Amino acid sequence: MTITTPITREVIQQLRVGDKITICGPIYTGRDAVLPKLVALKESGGGEDIPLEGSVVFHTAVSPAGVGPTSSNKLEIESSIGPLSKLGVRIHLGKGKLSEETVRLLDQNDSIYAVIPPVTALLESQIRSRRVVAYPEEGMEALHELQVEGFTAIVAAAHGESIYK
Amino acid sequence: MSTVELVKQTLVKAGTSFSEGKIRAYQRAIAEEENEHSKWVLESILENAIVADKNHSPLCDDSGIPHLFLEIGGNRTLSAELIADIEEGVRQGLKEMPGRPMGILGDDKQRLDQSAGLDPRSEGVEPSPLLIKRVEGDVLRLHIIMQGGGPAIRGITYRVFHRHSLQTVIDEIVARASEGVAQLGCTPCTVAIGIGRSQFEAASLMMEAQVYGDYDRQSDLEEEITRRINETDVGPLGLHGKHSVLATFMKVGPQRASGVRIVSIRPCCCFEPRIASVDL
């Protein structure tokens, strides 16, 4: 199934654990350093120029070495998944097993988690552009926006179910 | 060719290509895998390696921290000048690849909480201390191993009370490694294990296991560990299937006259060990 951002809740309702999806359009990137900051910013009413409704957050750095999923179960990343889902992020893209609590929070907020192979050399050919959106002082960990065409992933947690069970 | 240039080229090779043995291991796994998604993951990882090798671009965006293992034998000598050349070759290799700029700036406190930010240069990543092993023959051979962050999170060095039973040690390794493999995300793993008398020795042996490990020749203990972890059905990228682990590389060193063994385990990710070697 090909999914273009922004993503509606109706699209999320159609997806099941184990589905292969192909993502096109602008997506955000963030990891340990920046995701807690983004949550705090949005929860305090800031970040009007960073629309999250229908968005995808890819857990990766962006550097001259390329992009690739980091472990989504690192403390600062996994703890951001619930709040960001509540703020409108519909797909969290990364790798690694999530806790039952995080799977429950995803379900509560009509969001899903998908895993993407760490194939940096292949992903590079599917990125049309990249720009820093916020927190440039974080370097490779800054909040970036990527224009992607054909990122392929597997749905790993959706509607309270997890592929890791 | 100068030492600096040889080291530079070796680092780039370590971070951008698979060994022939690893390619064969993936081909075997793809042929055996029955889970459709898992087979796709294995094929994607192998295709990624072919493209990365062709473009001389990183296998993974976490291009890794350079770890250096030097074999020296016969009448060869190691000078401070040679070590300086090796370090310069590492810097130039990181710049050329390019490596991910993930050197942390600042004093001790700032490096711990990352409050002084990151060095924007790829070559700002310092290599690990040099590990040296005396070997037979007139040789001075450098192995460069690029170590990523995910396996570092899931790796562990700990003590096992063996109760004078080999099976106790192996059972503990399988249990601990299975836990790490399940959490890693970037499976299939190659499990690197060192067993020694201290934390330093076990970790050094774990590094040595990555240098000498062979995908085509596994000991009976290595085969047992691989088989038992694969029975956990984690599979590639955690999607289930036959291949949570491609192989186990284990090195057992001298042991202490005691009831304890010190074991170091690193669940190397689907690209690791990222290693290349050069005779200097």
PDB file of N, CA, C and O in Angstrom, chain B residues 35-63:
ATOM      1  N   ASN B  35       9.793 -17.077   5.679  1.00  0.00           N
ATOM      2  CA  ASN B  35       8.946 -15.936   6.008  1.00  0.00           C
ATOM      3  C   ASN B  35       9.144 -14.855   4.935  1.00  0.00           C
ATOM      4  O   ASN B  35      10.259 -14.372   4.721  1.00  0.00           O
ATOM      5  N   GLU B  36       8.062 -14.477   4.271  1.00  0.00           N
ATOM      6  CA  GLU B  36       8.146 -13.567   3.119  1.00  0.00           C
ATOM      7  C   GLU B  36       8.788 -12.224   3.478  1.00  0.00           C
ATOM      8  O   GLU B  36       9.672 -11.723   2.771  1.00  0.00           O
ATOM      9  N   HIS B  37       8.317 -11.601   4.570  1.00  0.00           N
ATOM     10  CA  HIS B  37       8.860 -10.302   4.971  1.00  0.00           C
ATOM     11  C   HIS B  37      10.333 -10.415   5.361  1.00  0.00           C
ATOM     12  O   HIS B  37      11.148  -9.541   5.045  1.00  0.00           O
ATOM     13  N   SER B  38      10.652 -11.480   6.079  1.00  0.00           N
ATOM     14  CA  SER B  38      12.029 -11.661   6.534  1.00  0.00           C
ATOM     15  C   SER B  38      12.967 -11.878   5.354  1.00  0.00           C
ATOM     16  O   SER B  38      14.094 -11.379   5.337  1.00  0.00           O
ATOM     17  N   LYS B  39      12.490 -12.629   4.373  1.00  0.00           N
ATOM     18  CA  LYS B  39      13.288 -12.837   3.161  1.00  0.00           C
ATOM     19  C   LYS B  39      13.539 -11.505   2.469  1.00  0.00           C
ATOM     20  O   LYS B  39      14.654 -11.216   2.015  1.00  0.00           O
ATOM     21  N   TRP B  40      12.513 -10.643   2.424  1.00  0.00           N
ATOM     22  CA  TRP B  40      12.647  -9.315   1.807  1.00  0.00           C
ATOM     23  C   TRP B  40      13.687  -8.475   2.559  1.00  0.00           C
ATOM     24  O   TRP B  40      14.509  -7.786   1.944  1.00  0.00           O
ATOM     25  N   VAL B  41      13.671  -8.552   3.885  1.00  0.00           N
ATOM     26  CA  VAL B  41      14.651  -7.802   4.680  1.00  0.00           C
ATOM     27  C   VAL B  41      16.075  -8.276   4.363  1.00  0.00           C
ATOM     28  O   VAL B  41      16.972  -7.468   4.116  1.00  0.00           O
ATOM     29  N   LEU B  42      16.265  -9.592   4.329  1.00  0.00           N
ATOM     30  CA  LEU B  42      17.594 -10.145   4.034  1.00  0.00           C
ATOM     31  C   LEU B  42      18.058  -9.728   2.638  1.00  0.00           C
ATOM     32  O   LEU B  42      19.217  -9.334   2.442  1.00  0.00           O
ATOM     33  N   GLU B  43      17.161  -9.789   1.679  1.00  0.00           N
ATOM     34  CA  GLU B  43      17.514  -9.387   0.308  1.00  0.00           C
ATOM     35  C   GLU B  43      17.859  -7.902   0.249  1.00  0.00           C
ATOM     36  O   GLU B  43      18.780  -7.494  -0.461  1.00  0.00           O
ATOM     37  N   SER B  44      17.097  -7.084   1.003  1.00  0.00           N
ATOM     38  CA  SER B  44      17.356  -5.634   1.018  1.00  0.00           C
ATOM     39  C   SER B  44      18.723  -5.330   1.616  1.00  0.00           C
ATOM     40  O   SER B  44      19.454  -4.456   1.132  1.00  0.00           O
ATOM     41  N   ILE B  45      19.076  -6.031   2.698  1.00  0.00           N
ATOM     42  CA  ILE B  45      20.380  -5.800   3.342  1.00  0.00           C
ATOM     43  C   ILE B  45      21.520  -6.168   2.389  1.00  0.00           C
ATOM     44  O   ILE B  45      22.517  -5.450   2.281  1.00  0.00           O
ATOM     45  N   LEU B  46      21.349  -7.280   1.682  1.00  0.00           N
ATOM     46  CA  LEU B  46      22.393  -7.700   0.737  1.00  0.00           C
ATOM     47  C   LEU B  46      22.479  -6.730  -0.442  1.00  0.00           C
ATOM     48  O   LEU B  46      23.584  -6.351  -0.875  1.00  0.00           O
ATOM     49  N   GLU B  47      21.334  -6.291  -0.959  1.00  0.00           N
ATOM     50  CA  GLU B  47      21.325  -5.324  -2.061  1.00  0.00           C
ATOM     51  C   GLU B  47      21.975  -4.009  -1.607  1.00  0.00           C
ATOM     52  O   GLU B  47      22.739  -3.378  -2.346  1.00  0.00           O
ATOM     53  N   ASN B  48      21.660  -3.608  -0.372  1.00  0.00           N
ATOM     54  CA  ASN B  48      22.259  -2.389   0.198  1.00  0.00           C
ATOM     55  C   ASN B  48      23.788  -2.504   0.221  1.00  0.00           C
ATOM     56  O   ASN B  48      24.500  -1.544  -0.094  1.00  0.00           O
ATOM     57  N   ALA B  49      24.281  -3.688   0.585  1.00  0.00           N
ATOM     58  CA  ALA B  49      25.731  -3.895   0.647  1.00  0.00           C
ATOM     59  C   ALA B  49      26.355  -3.799  -0.738  1.00  0.00           C
ATOM     60  O   ALA B  49      27.456  -3.239  -0.899  1.00  0.00           O
ATOM     61  N   ILE B  50      25.659  -4.312  -1.734  1.00  0.00           N
ATOM     62  CA  ILE B  50      26.193  -4.255  -3.111  1.00  0.00           C
ATOM     63  C   ILE B  50      26.256  -2.802  -3.592  1.00  0.00           C
ATOM     64  O   ILE B  50      27.259  -2.358  -4.161  1.00  0.00           O
ATOM     65  N   VAL B  51      25.190  -2.031  -3.320  1.00  0.00           N
ATOM     66  CA  VAL B  51      25.144  -0.624  -3.732  1.00  0.00           C
ATOM     67  C   VAL B  51      26.190   0.190  -2.969  1.00  0.00           C
ATOM     68  O   VAL B  51      26.893   1.023  -3.547  1.00  0.00           O
ATOM     69  N   ALA B  52      26.306  -0.050  -1.656  1.00  0.00           N
ATOM     70  CA  ALA B  52      27.282   0.684  -0.841  1.00  0.00           C
ATOM     71  C   ALA B  52      28.699   0.411  -1.323  1.00  0.00           C
ATOM     72  O   ALA B  52      29.525   1.333  -1.420  1.00  0.00           O
ATOM     73  N   ASP B  53      28.993  -0.843  -1.641  1.00  0.00           N
ATOM     74  CA  ASP B  53      30.325  -1.218  -2.129  1.00  0.00           C
ATOM     75  C   ASP B  53      30.613  -0.507  -3.454  1.00  0.00           C
ATOM     76  O   ASP B  53      31.694   0.063  -3.661  1.00  0.00           O
ATOM     77  N   LYS B  54      29.618  -0.502  -4.335  1.00  0.00           N
ATOM     78  CA  LYS B  54      29.784   0.119  -5.657  1.00  0.00           C
ATOM     79  C   LYS B  54      30.013   1.637  -5.528  1.00  0.00           C
ATOM     80  O   LYS B  54      30.866   2.206  -6.207  1.00  0.00           O
ATOM     81  N   ASN B  55      29.249   2.268  -4.638  1.00  0.00           N
ATOM     82  CA  ASN B  55      29.334   3.736  -4.489  1.00  0.00           C
ATOM     83  C   ASN B  55      30.364   4.185  -3.460  1.00  0.00           C
ATOM     84  O   ASN B  55      30.557   5.377  -3.263  1.00  0.00           O
ATOM     85  N   HIS B  56      30.989   3.226  -2.772  1.00  0.00           N
ATOM     86  CA  HIS B  56      31.891   3.555  -1.648  1.00  0.00           C
ATOM     87  C   HIS B  56      31.182   4.462  -0.643  1.00  0.00           C
ATOM     88  O   HIS B  56      31.752   5.445  -0.138  1.00  0.00           O
ATOM     89  N   SER B  57      29.928   4.143  -0.354  1.00  0.00           N
ATOM     90  CA  SER B  57      29.140   4.929   0.607  1.00  0.00           C
ATOM     91  C   SER B  57      28.837   4.044   1.819  1.00  0.00           C
ATOM     92  O   SER B  57      28.850   2.808   1.722  1.00  0.00           O
ATOM     93  N   PRO B  58      28.554   4.645   2.976  1.00  0.00           N
ATOM     94  CA  PRO B  58      28.385   3.847   4.197  1.00  0.00           C
ATOM     95  C   PRO B  58      27.267   2.800   4.085  1.00  0.00           C
ATOM     96  O   PRO B  58      26.207   3.069   3.522  1.00  0.00           O
ATOM     97  N   LEU B  59      27.536   1.630   4.662  1.00  0.00           N
ATOM     98  CA  LEU B  59      26.513   0.580   4.739  1.00  0.00           C
ATOM     99  C   LEU B  59      25.338   1.052   5.576  1.00  0.00           C
ATOM    100  O   LEU B  59      24.188   0.731   5.292  1.00  0.00           O
ATOM    101  N   CYS B  60      25.651   1.801   6.637  1.00  0.00           N
ATOM    102  CA  CYS B  60      24.643   2.243   7.597  1.00  0.00           C
ATOM    103  C   CYS B  60      24.944   3.686   7.975  1.00  0.00           C
ATOM    104  O   CYS B  60      26.112   4.094   7.987  1.00  0.00           O
ATOM    105  N   ASP B  61      23.901   4.460   8.281  1.00  0.00           N
ATOM    106  CA  ASP B  61      24.158   5.862   8.637  1.00  0.00           C
ATOM    107  C   ASP B  61      24.929   5.967   9.948  1.00  0.00           C
ATOM    108  O   ASP B  61      25.649   6.939  10.164  1.00  0.00           O
ATOM    109  N   ASP B  62      24.782   4.987  10.830  1.00  0.00           N
ATOM    110  CA  ASP B  62      25.670   4.904  11.993  1.00  0.00           C
ATOM    111  C   ASP B  62      26.946   4.227  11.503  1.00  0.00           C
ATOM    112  O   ASP B  62      27.093   3.005  11.578  1.00  0.00           O
ATOM    113  N   SER B  63      27.837   5.045  10.969  1.00  0.00           N
ATOM    114  CA  SER B  63      29.023   4.495  10.304  1.00  0.00           C
ATOM    115  C   SER B  63      30.004   3.881  11.297  1.00  0.00           C
ATOM    116  O   SER B  63      30.925   3.184  10.893  1.00  0.00           O
TER     117      SER B  63
END
